[in-house]
Tab-separated table of C-alpha atoms in Angstrom:
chain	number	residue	atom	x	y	z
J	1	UNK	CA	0.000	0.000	0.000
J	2	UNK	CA	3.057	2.041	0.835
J	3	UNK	CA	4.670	1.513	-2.195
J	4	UNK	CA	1.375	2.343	-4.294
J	5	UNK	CA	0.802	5.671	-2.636
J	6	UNK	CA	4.549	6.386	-3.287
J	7	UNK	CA	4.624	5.210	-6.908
J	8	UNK	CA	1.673	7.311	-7.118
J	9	UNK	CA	3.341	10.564	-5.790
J	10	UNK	CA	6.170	9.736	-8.025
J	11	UNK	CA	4.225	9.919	-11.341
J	12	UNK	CA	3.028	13.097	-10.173
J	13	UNK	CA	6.772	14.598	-9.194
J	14	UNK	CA	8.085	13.448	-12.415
J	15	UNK	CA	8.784	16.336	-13.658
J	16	UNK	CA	11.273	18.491	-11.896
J	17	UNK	CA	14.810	18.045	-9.582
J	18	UNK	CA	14.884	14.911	-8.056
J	19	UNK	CA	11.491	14.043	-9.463
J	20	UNK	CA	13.298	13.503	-12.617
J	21	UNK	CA	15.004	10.475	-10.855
J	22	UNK	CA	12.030	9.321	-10.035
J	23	UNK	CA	12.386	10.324	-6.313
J	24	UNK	CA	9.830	11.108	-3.928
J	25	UNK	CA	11.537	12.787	-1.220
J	26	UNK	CA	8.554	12.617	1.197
J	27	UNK	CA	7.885	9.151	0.231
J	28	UNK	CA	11.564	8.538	0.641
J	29	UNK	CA	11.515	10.285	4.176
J	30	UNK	CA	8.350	8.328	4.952
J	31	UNK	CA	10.173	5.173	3.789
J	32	UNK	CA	13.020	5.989	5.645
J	33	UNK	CA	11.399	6.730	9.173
J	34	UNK	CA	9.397	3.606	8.734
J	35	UNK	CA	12.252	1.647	8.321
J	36	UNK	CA	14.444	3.030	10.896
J	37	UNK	CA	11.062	2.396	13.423
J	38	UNK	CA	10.957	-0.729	12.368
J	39	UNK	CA	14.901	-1.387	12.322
J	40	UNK	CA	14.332	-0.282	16.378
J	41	UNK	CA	11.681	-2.422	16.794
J	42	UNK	CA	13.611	-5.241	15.585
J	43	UNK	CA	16.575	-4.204	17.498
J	44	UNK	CA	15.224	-3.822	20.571
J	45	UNK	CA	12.551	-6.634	20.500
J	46	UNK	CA	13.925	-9.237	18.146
J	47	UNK	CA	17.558	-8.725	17.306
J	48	UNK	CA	18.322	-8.059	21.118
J	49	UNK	CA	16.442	-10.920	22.221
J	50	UNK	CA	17.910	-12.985	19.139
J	51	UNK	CA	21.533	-12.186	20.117
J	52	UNK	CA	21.104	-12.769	23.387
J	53	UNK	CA	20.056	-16.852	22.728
J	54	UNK	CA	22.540	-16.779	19.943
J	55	UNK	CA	25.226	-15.167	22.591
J	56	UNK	CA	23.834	-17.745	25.319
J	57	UNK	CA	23.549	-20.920	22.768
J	58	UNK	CA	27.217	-19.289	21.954
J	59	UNK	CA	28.576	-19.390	25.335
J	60	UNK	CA	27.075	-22.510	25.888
J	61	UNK	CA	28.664	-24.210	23.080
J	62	UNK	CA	31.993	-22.593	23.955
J	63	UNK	CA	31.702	-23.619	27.375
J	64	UNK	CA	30.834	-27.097	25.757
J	65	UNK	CA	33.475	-27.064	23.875
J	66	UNK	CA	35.685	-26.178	26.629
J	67	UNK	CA	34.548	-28.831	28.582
J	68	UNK	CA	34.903	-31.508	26.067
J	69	UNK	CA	38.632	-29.972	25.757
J	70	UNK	CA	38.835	-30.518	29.611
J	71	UNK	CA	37.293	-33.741	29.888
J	72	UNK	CA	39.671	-34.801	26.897
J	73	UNK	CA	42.385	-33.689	28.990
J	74	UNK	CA	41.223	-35.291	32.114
J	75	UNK	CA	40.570	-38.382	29.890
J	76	UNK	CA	44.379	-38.082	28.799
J	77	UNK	CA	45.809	-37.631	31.523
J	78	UNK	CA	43.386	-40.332	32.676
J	79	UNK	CA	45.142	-42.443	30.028
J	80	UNK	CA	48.203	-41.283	30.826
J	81	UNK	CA	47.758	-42.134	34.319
J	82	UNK	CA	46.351	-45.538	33.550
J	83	UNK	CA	49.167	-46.213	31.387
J	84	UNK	CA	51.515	-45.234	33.932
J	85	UNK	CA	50.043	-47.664	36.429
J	86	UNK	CA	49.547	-50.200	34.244
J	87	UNK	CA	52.720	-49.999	33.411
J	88	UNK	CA	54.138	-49.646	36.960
J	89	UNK	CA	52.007	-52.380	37.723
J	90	UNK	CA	53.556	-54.736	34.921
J	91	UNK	CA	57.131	-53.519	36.111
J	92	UNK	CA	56.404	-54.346	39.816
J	93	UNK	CA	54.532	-57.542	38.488
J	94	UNK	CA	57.833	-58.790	36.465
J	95	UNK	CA	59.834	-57.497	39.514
J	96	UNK	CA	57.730	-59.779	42.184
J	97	UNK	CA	57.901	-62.671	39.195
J	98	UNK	CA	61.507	-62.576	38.668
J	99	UNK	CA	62.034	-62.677	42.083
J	100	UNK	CA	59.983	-65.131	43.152
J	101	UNK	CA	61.027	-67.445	40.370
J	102	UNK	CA	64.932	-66.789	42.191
J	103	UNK	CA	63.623	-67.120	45.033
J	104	UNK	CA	61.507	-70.492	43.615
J	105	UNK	CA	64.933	-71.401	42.362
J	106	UNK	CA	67.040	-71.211	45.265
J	107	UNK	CA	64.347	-72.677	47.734
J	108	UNK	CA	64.403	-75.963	44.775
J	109	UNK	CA	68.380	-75.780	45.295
J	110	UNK	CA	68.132	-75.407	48.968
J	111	UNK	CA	65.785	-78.940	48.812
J	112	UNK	CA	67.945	-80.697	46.385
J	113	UNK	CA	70.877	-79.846	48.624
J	114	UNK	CA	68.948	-80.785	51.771
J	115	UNK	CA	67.768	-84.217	50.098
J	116	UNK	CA	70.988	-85.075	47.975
J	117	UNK	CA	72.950	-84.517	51.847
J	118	UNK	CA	69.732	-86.344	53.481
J	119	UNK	CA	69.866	-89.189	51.299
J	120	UNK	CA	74.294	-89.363	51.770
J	121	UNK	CA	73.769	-89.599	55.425
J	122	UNK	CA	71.278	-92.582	54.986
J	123	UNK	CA	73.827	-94.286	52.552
J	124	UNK	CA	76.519	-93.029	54.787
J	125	UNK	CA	74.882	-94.692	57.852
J	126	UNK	CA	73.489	-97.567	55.908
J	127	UNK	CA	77.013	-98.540	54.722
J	128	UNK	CA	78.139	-97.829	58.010
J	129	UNK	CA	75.387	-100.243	59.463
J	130	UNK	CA	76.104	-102.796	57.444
J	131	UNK	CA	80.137	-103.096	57.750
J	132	UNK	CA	79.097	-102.952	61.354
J	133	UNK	CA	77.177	-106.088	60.936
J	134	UNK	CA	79.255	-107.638	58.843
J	135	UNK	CA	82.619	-107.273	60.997
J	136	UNK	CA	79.737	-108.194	64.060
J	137	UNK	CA	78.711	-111.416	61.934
J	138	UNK	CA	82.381	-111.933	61.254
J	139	UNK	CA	83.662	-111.563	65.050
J	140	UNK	CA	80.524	-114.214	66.331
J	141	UNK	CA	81.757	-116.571	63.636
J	142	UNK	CA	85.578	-116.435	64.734
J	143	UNK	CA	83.895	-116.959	68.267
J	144	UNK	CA	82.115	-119.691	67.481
J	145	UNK	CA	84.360	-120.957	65.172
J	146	UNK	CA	87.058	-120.855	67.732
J	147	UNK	CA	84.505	-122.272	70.306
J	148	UNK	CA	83.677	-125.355	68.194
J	149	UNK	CA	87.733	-125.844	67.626
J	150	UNK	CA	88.115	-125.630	70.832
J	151	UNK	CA	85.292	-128.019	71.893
J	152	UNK	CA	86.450	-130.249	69.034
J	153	UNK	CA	89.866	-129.937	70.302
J	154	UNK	CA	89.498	-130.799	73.883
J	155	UNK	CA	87.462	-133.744	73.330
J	156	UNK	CA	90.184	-134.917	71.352
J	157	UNK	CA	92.498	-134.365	74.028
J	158	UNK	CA	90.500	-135.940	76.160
J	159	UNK	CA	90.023	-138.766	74.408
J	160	UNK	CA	94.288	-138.974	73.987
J	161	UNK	CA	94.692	-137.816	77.767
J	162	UNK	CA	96.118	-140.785	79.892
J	163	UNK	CA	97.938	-140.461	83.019
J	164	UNK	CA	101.269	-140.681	81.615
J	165	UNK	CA	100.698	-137.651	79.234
J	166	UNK	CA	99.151	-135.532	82.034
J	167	UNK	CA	102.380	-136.810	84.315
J	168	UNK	CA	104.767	-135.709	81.783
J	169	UNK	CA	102.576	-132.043	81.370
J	170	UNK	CA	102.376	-131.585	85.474
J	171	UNK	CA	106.864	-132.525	85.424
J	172	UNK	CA	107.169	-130.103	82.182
J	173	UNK	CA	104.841	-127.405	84.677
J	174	UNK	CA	107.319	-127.721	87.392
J	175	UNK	CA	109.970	-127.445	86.197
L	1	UNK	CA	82.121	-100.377	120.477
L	2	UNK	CA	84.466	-100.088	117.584
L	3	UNK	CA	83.918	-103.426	114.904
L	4	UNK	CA	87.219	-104.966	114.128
L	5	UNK	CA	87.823	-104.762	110.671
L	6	UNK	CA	88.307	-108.581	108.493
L	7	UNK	CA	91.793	-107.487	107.883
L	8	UNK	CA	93.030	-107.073	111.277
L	9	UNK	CA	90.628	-110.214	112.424
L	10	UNK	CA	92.717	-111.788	110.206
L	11	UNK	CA	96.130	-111.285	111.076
L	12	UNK	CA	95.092	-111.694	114.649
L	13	UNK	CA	94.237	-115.320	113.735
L	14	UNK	CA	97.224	-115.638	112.138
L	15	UNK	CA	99.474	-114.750	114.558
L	16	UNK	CA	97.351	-116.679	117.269
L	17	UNK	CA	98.118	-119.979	115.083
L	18	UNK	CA	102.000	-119.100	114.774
L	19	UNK	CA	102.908	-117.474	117.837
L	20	UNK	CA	100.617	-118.525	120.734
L	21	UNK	CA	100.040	-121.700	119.283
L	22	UNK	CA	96.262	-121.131	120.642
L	23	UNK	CA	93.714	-124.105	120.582
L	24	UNK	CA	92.127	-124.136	117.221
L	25	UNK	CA	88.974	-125.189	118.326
L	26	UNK	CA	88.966	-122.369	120.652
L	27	UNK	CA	89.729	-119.830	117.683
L	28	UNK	CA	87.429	-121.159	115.329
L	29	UNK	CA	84.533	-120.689	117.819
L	30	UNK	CA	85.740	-117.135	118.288
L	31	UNK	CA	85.622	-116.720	114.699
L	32	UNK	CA	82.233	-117.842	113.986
L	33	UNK	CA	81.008	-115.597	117.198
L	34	UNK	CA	83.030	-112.642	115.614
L	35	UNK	CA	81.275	-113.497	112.021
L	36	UNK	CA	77.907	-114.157	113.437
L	37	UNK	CA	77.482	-111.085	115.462
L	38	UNK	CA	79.077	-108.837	112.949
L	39	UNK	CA	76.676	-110.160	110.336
L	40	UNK	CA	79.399	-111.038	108.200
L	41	UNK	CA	79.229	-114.665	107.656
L	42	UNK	CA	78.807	-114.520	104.248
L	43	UNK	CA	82.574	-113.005	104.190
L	44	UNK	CA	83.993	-116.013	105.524
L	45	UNK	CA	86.200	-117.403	102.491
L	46	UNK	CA	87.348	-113.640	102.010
L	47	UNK	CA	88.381	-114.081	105.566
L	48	UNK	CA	90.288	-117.513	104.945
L	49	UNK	CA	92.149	-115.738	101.765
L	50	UNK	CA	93.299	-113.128	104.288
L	51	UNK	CA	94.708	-115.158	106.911
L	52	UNK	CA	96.389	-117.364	104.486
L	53	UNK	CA	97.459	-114.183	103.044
L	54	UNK	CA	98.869	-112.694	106.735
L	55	UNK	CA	100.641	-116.600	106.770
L	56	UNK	CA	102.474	-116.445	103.982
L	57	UNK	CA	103.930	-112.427	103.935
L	58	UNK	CA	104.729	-112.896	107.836
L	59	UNK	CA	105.556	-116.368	108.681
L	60	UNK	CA	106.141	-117.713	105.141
L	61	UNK	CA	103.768	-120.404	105.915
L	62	UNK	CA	102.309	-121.269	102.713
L	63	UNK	CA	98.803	-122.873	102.222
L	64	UNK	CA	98.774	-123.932	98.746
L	65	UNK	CA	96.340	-125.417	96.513
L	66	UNK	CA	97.372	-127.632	93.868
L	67	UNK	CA	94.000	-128.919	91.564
L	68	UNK	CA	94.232	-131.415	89.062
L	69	UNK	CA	92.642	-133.638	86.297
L	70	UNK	CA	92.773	-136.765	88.505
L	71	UNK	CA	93.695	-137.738	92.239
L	72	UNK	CA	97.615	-137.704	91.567
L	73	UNK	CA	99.894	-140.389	92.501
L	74	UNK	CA	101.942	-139.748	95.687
L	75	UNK	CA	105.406	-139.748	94.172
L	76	UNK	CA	103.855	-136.971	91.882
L	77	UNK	CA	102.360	-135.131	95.286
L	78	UNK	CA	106.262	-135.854	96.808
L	79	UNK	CA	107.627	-134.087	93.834
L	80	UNK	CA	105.351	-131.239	93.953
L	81	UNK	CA	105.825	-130.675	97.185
L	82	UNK	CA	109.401	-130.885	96.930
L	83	UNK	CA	109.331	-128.726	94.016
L	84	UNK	CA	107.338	-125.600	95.906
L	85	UNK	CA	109.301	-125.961	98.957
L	86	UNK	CA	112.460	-125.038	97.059
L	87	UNK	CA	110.294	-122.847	95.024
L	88	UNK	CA	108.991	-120.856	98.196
L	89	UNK	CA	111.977	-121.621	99.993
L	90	UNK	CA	110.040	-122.907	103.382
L	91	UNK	CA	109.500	-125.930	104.931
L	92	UNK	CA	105.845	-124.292	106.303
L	93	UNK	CA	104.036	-125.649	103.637
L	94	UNK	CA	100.570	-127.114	103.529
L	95	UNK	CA	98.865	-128.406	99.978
L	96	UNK	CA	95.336	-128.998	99.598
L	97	UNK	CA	94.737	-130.708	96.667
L	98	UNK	CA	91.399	-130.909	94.686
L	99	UNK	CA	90.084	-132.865	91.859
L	100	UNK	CA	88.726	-130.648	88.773
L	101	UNK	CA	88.084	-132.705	85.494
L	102	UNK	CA	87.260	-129.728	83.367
L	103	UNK	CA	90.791	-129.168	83.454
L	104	UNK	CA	91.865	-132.027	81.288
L	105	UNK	CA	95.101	-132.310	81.932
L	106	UNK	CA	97.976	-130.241	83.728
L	107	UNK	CA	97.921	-128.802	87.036
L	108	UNK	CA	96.741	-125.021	88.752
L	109	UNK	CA	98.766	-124.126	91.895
L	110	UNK	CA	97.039	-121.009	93.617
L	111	UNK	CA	99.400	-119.680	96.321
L	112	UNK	CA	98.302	-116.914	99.108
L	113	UNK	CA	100.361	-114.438	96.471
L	114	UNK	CA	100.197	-116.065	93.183
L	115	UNK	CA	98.267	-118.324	90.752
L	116	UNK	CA	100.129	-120.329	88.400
L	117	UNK	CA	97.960	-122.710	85.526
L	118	UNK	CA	99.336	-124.581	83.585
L	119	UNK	CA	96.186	-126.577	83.112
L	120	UNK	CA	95.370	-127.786	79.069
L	121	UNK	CA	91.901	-126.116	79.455
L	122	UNK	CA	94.055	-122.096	80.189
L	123	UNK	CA	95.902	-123.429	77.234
L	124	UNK	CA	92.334	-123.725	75.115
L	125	UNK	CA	91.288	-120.741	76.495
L	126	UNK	CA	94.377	-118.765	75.369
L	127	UNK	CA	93.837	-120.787	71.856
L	128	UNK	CA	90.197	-119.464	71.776
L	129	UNK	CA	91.307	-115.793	72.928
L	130	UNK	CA	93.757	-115.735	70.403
L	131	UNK	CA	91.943	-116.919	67.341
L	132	UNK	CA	88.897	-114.394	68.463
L	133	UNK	CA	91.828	-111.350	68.263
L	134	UNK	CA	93.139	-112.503	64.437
């Protein structure tokens, strides 16, 4: 409606100054304050309240954004953190393994040692046992052996034994 | 009262024998009262060793016993008993002589001081002893 009121004033300025550019100046001015009300209007009830989400969705976001950029930094150093453990628990994990398979090691020494010494002193003592027998067996036969000669020997005697032998072992005594 | 010990019992006897030529009878009851009421009767053949003992170092009277296989002859008993007289040098000698057939042969003369064997069963033993050490 505007703009047909002004194209109408136009037709009718057409013919002088800036009428020959086809210029209304009051239509212009009109034009001009209308759109610098409706520029404030904007401003102050759209564009304000426009900018102001946009600034808030804005700072939101940024603040988002930062704390993504934190968390991934927490979350790193998480990692790094984790790794570190992990990797001090692996150490202290190969540490304890190494030195319990020494200390597995010498404790298996210690029993071999133990057993091979165990198992000398029972062969040791064994042996030992057994010479003792042997020279014990060996000693009753010599006894008995002698004891049987000896039985043997005097019943041969006594069986030679007159008077006239003992007389001549009683003179052989005295003298 | 102090108990007399068997030692000096002893060489009281013996001296009672050899010097005061006291009754035997009379001594031997003493002795028996001494060993009864001293409750030592069971140490009479320890006693007899003594006196024999006190006999022989003091007097040189030597009780001497001589065992053998078999009762032997009396010219064998003559010799031995010549034999230890010169042997001893005394003519206080007195033999007793025993019978022990386990000796086989030879004889064992057991003086108050010394014990001679010369029995064939000592002569086994040593045999035995011997062969045991090899």
């Amino acid at each position: 409606m505007i703009h047909i009121f002004a194209a109408q004033q136009s037709t009718e300025a057409e013919a002088t100054g800036i009428a020959a550019f086809g210029l209304d100046i009051k239509s212009f001015i009109f034009q001009l304050i209308t759109f610098t009300i409706v520029v404030l209007f904007l401003k102050f009830f759209v564009f304000n309240k426009f900018f102001k989400v946009i600034d808030e969705r804005k700072d939101e976001i940024k603040s988002g954004i930062q704390n993504a950029q934190e968390s991934e930094k927490i979350l790193l150093k998480t990692k790094q953190e984790y790794k570190r453990l992990i990797d001090s628990a692996n150490n202290e994990a190969s540490k304890i393994i190494d030195e319990a398979r020494v200390e597995a090691a010498k404790i298996l020494k210690e029993i071999e040692n133990t057993a091979t010494k165990r198992s000398e002193k029972i062969i040791s003592e064994a042996q030992l046992s057994i010479d003792s027998e042997i020279l014990k067996a060996q000693k009753e036969l010599k006894k008995e052996n002698a004891k049987l000669v000896s039985s043997l020997t005097a019943r041969i005697i006594r069986e030679k034994m007159n008077d006239e032998i003992d007389k001549k072992i009683i003179e052989s005594a005295l003298r | 009262m102090k108990v007399k010990s068997r030692s000096s019992v002893a060489q009281y006897l013996a001296d009672s024998l050899m010097i005061s030529k006291s009754d035997k009878d009379d001594l031997i009851k003493k002795t028996a009262y001494w060993l009864y009421a001293n409750k030592k009767n069971r140490e009479l053949n320890y006693l007899i060793k003594d006196i024999r003992y006190f006999l022989a170092i003091k007097y040189n009277y030597q009780i001497v016993y001589i065992k053998s296989s078999r009762d032997l002859s009396k010219n064998e008993k003559d010799n031995i008993h010549n034999k230890l007289k010169a042997y001893f040098n005394t003519d206080l000698l007195e033999i007793i002589y025993k019978v022990d057939t386990n000796l086989i042969g030879g004889i064992i003369i057991e003086s108050p001081t010394e014990s001679l064997d010369f029995s064939v069963k000592h002569k086994l033993d040593n045999f035995v002893k011997n062969s045991e050490s090899f």
